[in-house]
Coordinates of C-alpha atoms and ligand atoms in Angstrom, one line a residue:
X1 CA 193.9 15.7 154.5
X2 CA 196.1 19.1 153.2
X3 CA 196.2 17.9 149.0
X4 CA 198.1 19.8 146.1
X5 CA 196.5 19.3 143.0
X6 CA 198.5 20.3 140.7
X7 CA 196.8 21.4 137.0
X8 CA 194.0 21.7 139.3
X9 CA 191.9 24.5 136.9
X10 CA 192.1 21.5 134.1
X11 CA 189.0 19.6 133.2
X12 CA 189.6 16.3 134.9
X13 CA 191.6 18.2 138.1
X14 CA 188.3 20.8 138.9
X15 CA 186.7 18.6 138.9
X16 CA 188.0 15.8 141.1
X17 CA 189.0 18.6 143.3
X18 CA 185.3 19.1 143.7
X19 CA 185.5 15.4 145.0
X20 CA 188.3 16.0 147.0
X21 CA 186.4 18.7 149.3
X22 CA 183.6 16.7 149.3
X23 CA 185.7 14.2 150.9
X24 CA 186.6 16.5 153.5
X25 CA 190.4 16.5 152.3
X26 CA 191.5 20.2 151.4
X27 CA 193.3 21.2 148.5
X28 CA 195.6 23.5 147.1
X29 CA 195.7 24.4 143.3
X30 CA 198.4 24.6 142.0
X31 CA 198.2 25.4 137.8
X32 CA 199.6 27.6 135.4
X33 CA 196.5 28.3 133.7
X34 CA 197.7 27.3 129.9
X35 CA 195.5 25.1 129.3
X36 CA 192.3 26.2 132.0
X37 CA 190.6 29.7 133.5
X38 CA 190.9 31.1 136.0
X39 CA 186.9 31.3 136.1
X40 CA 186.9 27.7 136.8
X41 CA 188.0 28.5 140.9
X42 CA 184.4 30.4 141.3
X43 CA 182.7 27.3 139.6
X44 CA 184.7 25.9 142.0
X45 CA 184.0 27.4 144.9
X46 CA 179.9 27.8 143.6
X47 CA 179.8 24.0 143.5
X48 CA 181.6 22.5 146.3
X49 CA 180.6 25.3 148.7
X50 CA 184.4 26.0 149.5
X51 CA 186.9 27.9 147.9
X52 CA 189.8 25.7 147.5
X53 CA 193.2 27.6 147.8
X54 CA 194.6 28.6 144.5
X55 CA 198.4 29.2 143.6
X56 CA 198.5 30.6 140.1
X57 CA 201.7 29.3 139.2
X58 CA 204.4 26.8 137.5
X59 CA 205.3 22.9 138.1
X60 CA 208.7 23.2 137.5
X61 CA 208.8 25.9 139.5
X62 CA 211.2 24.6 141.9
X63 CA 211.6 28.0 144.7
X64 CA 207.5 28.1 144.7
X65 CA 207.0 24.4 145.7
X66 CA 210.0 24.9 147.9
X67 CA 207.1 26.8 149.7
X68 CA 203.9 25.8 148.8
X69 CA 204.5 22.3 150.3
X70 CA 205.9 23.6 153.6
X71 CA 203.7 26.6 153.9
X72 CA 200.3 24.5 153.2
X73 CA 201.5 21.4 155.1
X74 CA 200.7 19.0 152.2
X75 CA 200.5 15.3 152.8
X76 CA 199.8 14.1 149.1
X77 CA 200.5 15.2 145.5
X78 CA 197.7 14.7 143.1
X79 CA 199.7 15.9 138.8
X80 CA 197.4 16.3 136.8
X81 CA 199.5 19.1 134.8
X82 CA 200.8 18.9 132.1
X83 CA 200.3 19.4 128.0
X84 CA 197.9 16.9 126.8
X85 CA 197.6 17.4 122.6
X86 CA 199.1 14.0 120.7
X87 CA 199.8 15.9 117.2
X88 CA 201.2 19.4 119.3
X89 CA 203.3 17.2 120.7
X90 CA 205.1 15.4 117.8
X91 CA 205.5 19.6 116.2
X92 CA 206.9 20.9 119.4
X93 CA 208.2 17.7 121.6
X94 CA 210.5 19.6 123.7
X95 CA 208.4 21.7 125.1
X96 CA 206.0 18.3 125.8
X97 CA 209.6 16.7 128.0
X98 CA 209.7 20.2 129.6
X99 CA 206.1 20.8 130.7
X100 CA 205.6 16.3 131.6
X101 CA 209.3 14.8 132.1
X102 CA 211.2 18.1 133.5
X103 CA 208.0 19.1 135.8
X104 CA 207.7 16.1 137.4
X105 CA 210.9 16.0 138.1
X106 CA 211.4 19.3 139.8
X107 CA 207.5 18.1 141.8
X108 CA 209.5 14.8 143.0
X109 CA 212.1 16.7 144.1
X110 CA 210.9 19.5 146.0
X111 CA 208.4 16.2 147.5
X112 CA 211.2 14.7 148.6
X113 CA 213.2 17.7 150.1
X114 CA 209.9 18.5 152.1
X115 CA 209.1 14.6 153.0
X116 CA 206.1 14.5 150.8
X117 CA 205.7 11.1 150.1
X118 CA 202.6 10.3 148.1
X119 CA 201.6 11.1 144.7
X120 CA 198.4 10.0 142.5
X121 CA 199.7 11.0 138.4
X122 CA 197.9 11.0 136.3
X123 CA 199.4 8.6 133.0
X124 CA 197.1 7.6 129.8
X125 CA 196.6 4.3 128.1
X126 CA 198.5 5.6 125.6
X127 CA 201.5 3.6 127.3
X128 CA 199.9 0.5 125.9
X129 CA 200.9 1.8 122.2
X130 CA 199.8 -0.3 119.4
X131 CA 198.3 -2.7 122.2
X132 CA 198.2 -6.7 120.5
X133 CA 195.1 -7.6 122.4
X134 CA 192.3 -6.1 124.2
X135 CA 190.6 -5.7 126.9
X136 CA 194.2 -4.0 128.5
X137 CA 196.0 -5.3 131.7
X138 CA 198.3 -3.7 133.9
X139 CA 200.7 -6.4 132.8
X140 CA 200.3 -5.6 128.9
X141 CA 203.2 -5.2 127.1
X142 CA 204.1 -0.6 126.8
X143 CA 204.9 1.6 124.4
X144 CA 205.1 4.9 122.4
X145 CA 203.7 6.2 119.6
X146 CA 204.3 9.7 119.8
X147 CA 206.4 12.5 122.3
X148 CA 203.4 13.1 124.2
X149 CA 202.5 9.2 124.9
X150 CA 206.9 9.3 125.5
X151 CA 206.6 11.4 128.3
X152 CA 204.1 9.8 130.5
X153 CA 205.8 6.5 130.0
X154 CA 209.2 7.9 131.4
X155 CA 207.3 9.3 134.1
X156 CA 206.1 6.1 134.8
X157 CA 209.6 4.9 134.4
X158 CA 211.1 7.7 136.7
X159 CA 208.2 6.7 139.1
X160 CA 209.1 2.6 139.7
X161 CA 213.0 3.7 140.1
X162 CA 211.5 6.1 142.8
X163 CA 209.6 3.6 144.6
X164 CA 212.3 1.1 144.6
X165 CA 214.4 3.3 145.9
X166 CA 213.2 4.2 149.2
X167 CA 209.9 2.8 150.4
X168 CA 208.7 5.6 151.9
X169 CA 207.8 6.5 148.4
X170 CA 204.0 6.0 147.9
X171 CA 203.0 6.5 144.6
X172 CA 200.5 5.4 141.9
X173 CA 199.9 6.3 138.6
X174 CA 196.1 5.6 136.8
X175 CA 196.3 4.9 133.4
X176 CA 193.2 6.8 132.1
X177 CA 190.7 5.5 129.5
X178 CA 188.8 8.5 127.3
X179 CA 187.7 10.4 129.7
X180 CA 183.6 12.1 129.0
X181 CA 181.3 13.5 130.6
X182 CA 181.2 16.7 132.6
X183 CA 180.0 17.6 135.8
X184 CA 176.1 17.0 136.9
X185 CA 175.6 20.8 137.9
X186 CA 176.6 21.3 134.9
X187 CA 178.9 24.3 135.3
X188 CA 182.5 22.6 135.2
X189 CA 183.2 20.2 131.7
X190 CA 186.0 19.8 129.0
X191 CA 186.3 23.0 127.3
X192 CA 189.1 23.0 124.3
X193 CA 191.0 25.7 123.2
X194 CA 190.7 25.7 118.9
X195 CA 189.1 23.2 117.6
X196 CA 188.8 20.4 119.9
X197 CA 190.7 16.6 118.0
X198 CA 188.8 14.4 120.8
X199 CA 185.5 13.2 119.6
X200 CA 183.3 14.4 122.7
X201 CA 183.9 17.8 122.7
X202 CA 183.8 17.5 118.9
X203 CA 180.3 16.3 118.8
X204 CA 179.1 18.5 121.0
X205 CA 180.4 21.8 119.6
X206 CA 178.4 19.7 116.3
X207 CA 175.3 19.5 119.2
X208 CA 175.9 23.1 120.1
X209 CA 176.3 25.1 116.4
X210 CA 179.7 25.8 116.4
X211 CA 180.4 23.2 113.6
X212 CA 178.6 21.9 110.8
X213 CA 178.9 18.1 111.2
X214 CA 181.1 15.3 112.3
X215 CA 183.8 13.8 110.4
X216 CA 183.7 10.4 110.9
X217 CA 187.3 9.4 110.8
X218 CA 187.0 5.5 108.6
X219 CA 184.3 3.3 109.2
X220 CA 186.0 0.5 107.6
X221 CA 187.8 -1.0 110.8
X222 CA 187.5 -4.5 111.6
X223 CA 184.8 -3.7 114.7
X224 CA 181.4 -4.7 114.4
X225 CA 180.7 -1.2 112.7
X226 CA 183.4 -0.2 110.5
X227 CA 184.2 3.0 113.2
X228 CA 186.9 2.7 116.3
X229 CA 186.0 1.9 119.3
X230 CA 187.0 2.8 122.4
X231 CA 186.9 3.0 126.5
X232 CA 184.9 6.0 126.8
X233 CA 184.8 7.3 131.2
X234 CA 182.3 9.7 132.7
X235 CA 184.6 12.4 134.4
X236 CA 182.9 11.9 137.9
X237 CA 183.8 8.3 137.0
X238 CA 187.4 9.5 136.9
X239 CA 187.2 11.5 139.8
X240 CA 186.6 8.8 142.9
X241 CA 188.9 6.7 140.9
X242 CA 191.1 9.1 142.0
X243 CA 190.3 8.9 146.1
X244 CA 190.2 5.9 145.9
X245 CA 193.9 5.9 144.5
X246 CA 195.0 8.5 147.5
X247 CA 192.8 6.2 150.1
X248 CA 194.9 2.9 148.5
X249 CA 197.9 5.1 148.6
X250 CA 198.9 7.1 151.2
X251 CA 201.5 4.9 153.7
X252 CA 201.6 1.8 151.0
X253 CA 205.4 1.7 149.5
X254 CA 205.3 1.3 146.1
X255 CA 204.4 2.0 142.4
X256 CA 200.8 0.8 142.1
X257 CA 199.4 0.7 138.7
X258 CA 195.7 1.0 137.7
X259 CA 193.5 1.0 134.7
X260 CA 190.4 3.4 135.0
X261 CA 188.5 2.4 132.4
X262 CA 184.5 0.8 131.9
X263 CA 186.1 -2.3 130.5
X264 CA 183.2 -1.4 127.8
X265 CA 183.7 -0.6 123.8
X266 CA 181.8 2.0 122.4
X267 CA 182.1 3.1 118.3
X268 CA 181.8 6.6 117.2
X269 CA 179.0 6.0 115.7
X270 CA 177.0 4.6 119.1
X271 CA 178.8 8.0 120.8
X272 CA 177.1 10.2 117.9
X273 CA 173.5 8.5 117.8
X274 CA 173.5 8.2 122.0
X275 CA 174.4 12.2 122.1
X276 CA 171.5 12.5 119.6
X277 CA 169.4 10.8 121.9
X278 CA 170.6 13.6 125.3
X279 CA 170.7 17.3 123.1
X280 CA 167.2 16.2 120.9
X281 CA 168.7 15.8 117.5
X282 CA 170.3 13.7 114.6
X283 CA 173.8 14.9 114.6
X284 CA 175.5 15.4 111.0
X285 CA 178.7 14.0 110.1
X286 CA 180.3 12.4 107.4
X287 CA 182.9 9.5 106.4
X288 CA 186.6 10.7 106.0
X289 CA 189.8 9.4 105.2
X290 CA 191.1 7.5 108.9
X291 CA 193.5 9.1 111.0
X292 CA 197.2 8.5 111.2
X293 CA 198.1 6.4 114.2
X294 CA 194.2 5.5 115.1
X295 CA 193.7 2.0 116.0
X296 CA 190.6 0.5 115.6
X297 CA 189.8 -0.5 118.9
X298 CA 191.3 -0.5 122.4
X299 CA 189.3 -0.8 126.2
X300 CA 190.8 -1.4 129.2
X301 CA 190.3 -4.2 132.1
X302 CA 189.7 -3.0 135.2
X303 CA 189.7 -5.8 137.1
X304 CA 192.7 -4.5 139.0
X305 CA 191.6 -1.0 140.3
X306 CA 188.3 -3.3 141.4
X307 CA 189.8 -5.9 143.4
X308 CA 192.8 -3.9 145.1
X309 CA 191.0 0.0 145.0
X310 CA 187.0 -1.5 144.8
X311 CA 186.3 1.5 142.9
X312 CA 184.6 1.5 139.1
X313 CA 183.0 3.2 137.1
X314 CA 179.2 3.6 137.3
X315 CA 178.1 6.0 135.4
X316 CA 176.5 4.7 131.3
X317 CA 177.4 6.2 128.4
X318 CA 173.8 8.0 128.4
X319 CA 175.3 10.3 131.3
X320 CA 178.0 11.0 130.2
X321 CA 175.9 12.4 127.2
X322 CA 173.4 13.9 129.0
X323 CA 175.8 15.3 131.2
X324 CA 178.0 16.6 128.9
X325 CA 175.0 18.4 126.7
X326 CA 174.2 20.0 130.1
X327 CA 177.4 21.9 130.1
X328 CA 178.2 22.8 126.7
X329 CA 174.6 23.7 125.7
X330 CA 174.4 26.2 129.5
X331 CA 178.4 27.2 128.6
X332 CA 178.2 26.9 124.5
X333 CA 181.7 29.1 124.3
X334 CA 183.1 27.2 127.3
X335 CA 184.4 29.3 130.2
X336 CA 184.6 32.1 127.7
X337 CA 180.5 32.1 127.9
Ligands
NAD1 P1 193.2 20.2 131.0 O1 194.9 20.8 130.0 O2 192.2 20.0 131.4 O3 194.9 20.1 132.7 C1 195.8 20.4 132.7 C2 196.1 21.4 133.7 O4 197.3 21.8 133.8 C3 195.5 23.0 132.4 O5 194.6 23.6 133.8 C4 196.9 23.9 132.5 O6 196.7 24.8 133.4 C5 197.9 22.9 133.4 N1 199.6 22.9 133.2 C6 200.2 22.8 131.9 N2 201.2 22.3 132.5 C7 201.3 23.3 133.5 C8 202.2 23.2 134.1 N3 203.7 23.3 133.8 N4 202.6 24.5 135.1 C9 201.3 24.4 136.5 N5 200.1 23.6 135.4 C10 200.1 23.6 133.8 O7 193.3 18.7 130.5 P2 193.1 17.1 131.5 O8 191.9 16.9 130.6 O9 192.3 17.6 132.9 O10 194.1 16.1 131.7 C11 195.2 16.1 133.4 C12 195.8 15.5 132.6 O11 195.4 14.3 133.0 C13 197.3 15.2 132.1 O12 198.6 15.4 132.8 C14 196.7 14.6 130.7 O13 197.6 14.2 130.3 C15 196.0 13.2 131.8 N6 194.9 12.7 130.6 C16 193.7 13.2 130.5 C17 193.6 12.7 129.4 C18 192.2 13.3 128.2 O14 191.4 12.5 127.4 N7 191.5 14.0 129.0 C19 193.7 10.8 129.3 C20 194.5 10.7 130.0 C21 195.7 11.0 130.2
UD1_2 C1 193.4 9.9 122.5 C2 194.3 10.7 122.1 C3 195.8 9.6 122.6 C4 194.5 9.4 124.2 C5 193.3 9.1 124.5 C6 192.3 9.3 125.8 C7 194.9 11.4 119.9 C8 195.8 11.6 118.9 N1 195.1 10.9 120.7 O1 193.1 9.0 121.8 O2 197.2 10.1 123.1 O3 195.2 8.4 125.4 O4 192.7 10.5 123.2 O5 192.3 10.3 126.3 O6 194.8 12.7 120.9 N2 187.0 10.0 115.8 C9 186.8 10.3 114.8 N3 186.6 12.4 114.7 C10 186.4 13.3 115.5 C11 187.3 12.9 116.5 C12 187.8 11.3 116.6 O7 186.1 10.0 114.3 O8 186.3 14.1 114.7 C13 187.2 8.9 116.2 C14 188.6 8.3 116.3 O9 188.9 8.0 115.2 C15 188.4 7.3 117.3 C16 187.3 8.1 118.6 O10 186.4 8.6 117.2 O11 188.3 5.8 116.6 C17 188.1 8.5 119.6 O12 189.4 9.6 118.7 P1 189.5 10.5 120.1 O13 188.3 11.1 122.0 O14 191.3 11.4 119.7 O15 190.6 9.1 121.4 P2 191.3 8.5 121.4 O16 191.9 8.7 119.6 O17 191.3 7.2 121.7

């Protein structure tokens, strides 16, 4: 299939693009490079052996989308493009609603006009809000605790209404848990701008000497070792999940919602120790106050994806850390190096 990959120069989109090429699809990347570097396209070409078509542009540009969908004879869209930093979303809510919600509306309207009716959307476990019960199943109540989360929830609601309006639409929302790791080649991975907000990229920068120590946000949670527990999923497993969702969704009416997680929780201390083992030295840390808004624990029930998509995560914590370390140590300054 000819697949439009919005945000395909980003962390998850670039690695999924490689998986699409390997599976025989023809991806076309649309990215405004707000949070990515053009050099990523070269890396994809190098690893995949085929250069994906790349359009430097914005999903909010309707004229561009109209032309692109027809010219490239797009069959389906995987929609990664968006902003994703929770703290920034609190400070700049309008940017988040503009990029994530308005941007998706423009994309969907262009798809409707061009007769493209298959979409796979990057949602997030953040739509579960403050989950009362674990593990999280797809039918758990949803809510938002910040503008980023609300933007994902709003898009899911739009998709549900759209699916109800016309059975020609095949829409899939993938609720990612905590994506980590890198492509095993060491050529593509996560390259956050500024100080990383998230655990794994922060630890990786401590390991490579860019940061002095990890601040552990609280060790008095009601978890086995007192630190926060999350469901970390290897980005390569996530990429495979998109292929499975595309195969399942194409031509199948409705809104299909799946958790993409492993079903297992890992604590901050466990992650730090596993990364230390991967990079060959213990990593310095300090215990500091809890981060406001954090929950003690969050992990998926991935049963639906296994039963319906035939997909399950296969890469373990050690592989996540080893692949992340290969990427970070070969590219200490990310794509700028
Ligand atoms: P990323 O920032 O690396 O990738 C997003 C890409 O979209 C970037 O390359 C950026 O330049 C591009 N982009 C942003 N706004 C755009 C616009 N208006 N037009 C065109 N391109 C635009 O992020 P990622 O980690 O690869 O995440 C991909 C998607 O998955 C996002 O929608 C994110 O919200 C979602 N998600 C990510 C995580 C995570 O922890 N990484 C977790 C859950 C959900
Ligand atoms: C983040 C996002 C959330 C998103 C989720 C999945 C934020 C605030 N939230 O949350 O919207 O749905 O990823 O991608 O970005 N930790 C430390 N020290 C650090 C960084 C993190 O101790 O320097 C701890 C946290 O307290 C938490 C765990 O590590 O217990 C994971 O944190 P993080 O990687 O930010 O992920 P989430 O909190 O799940």
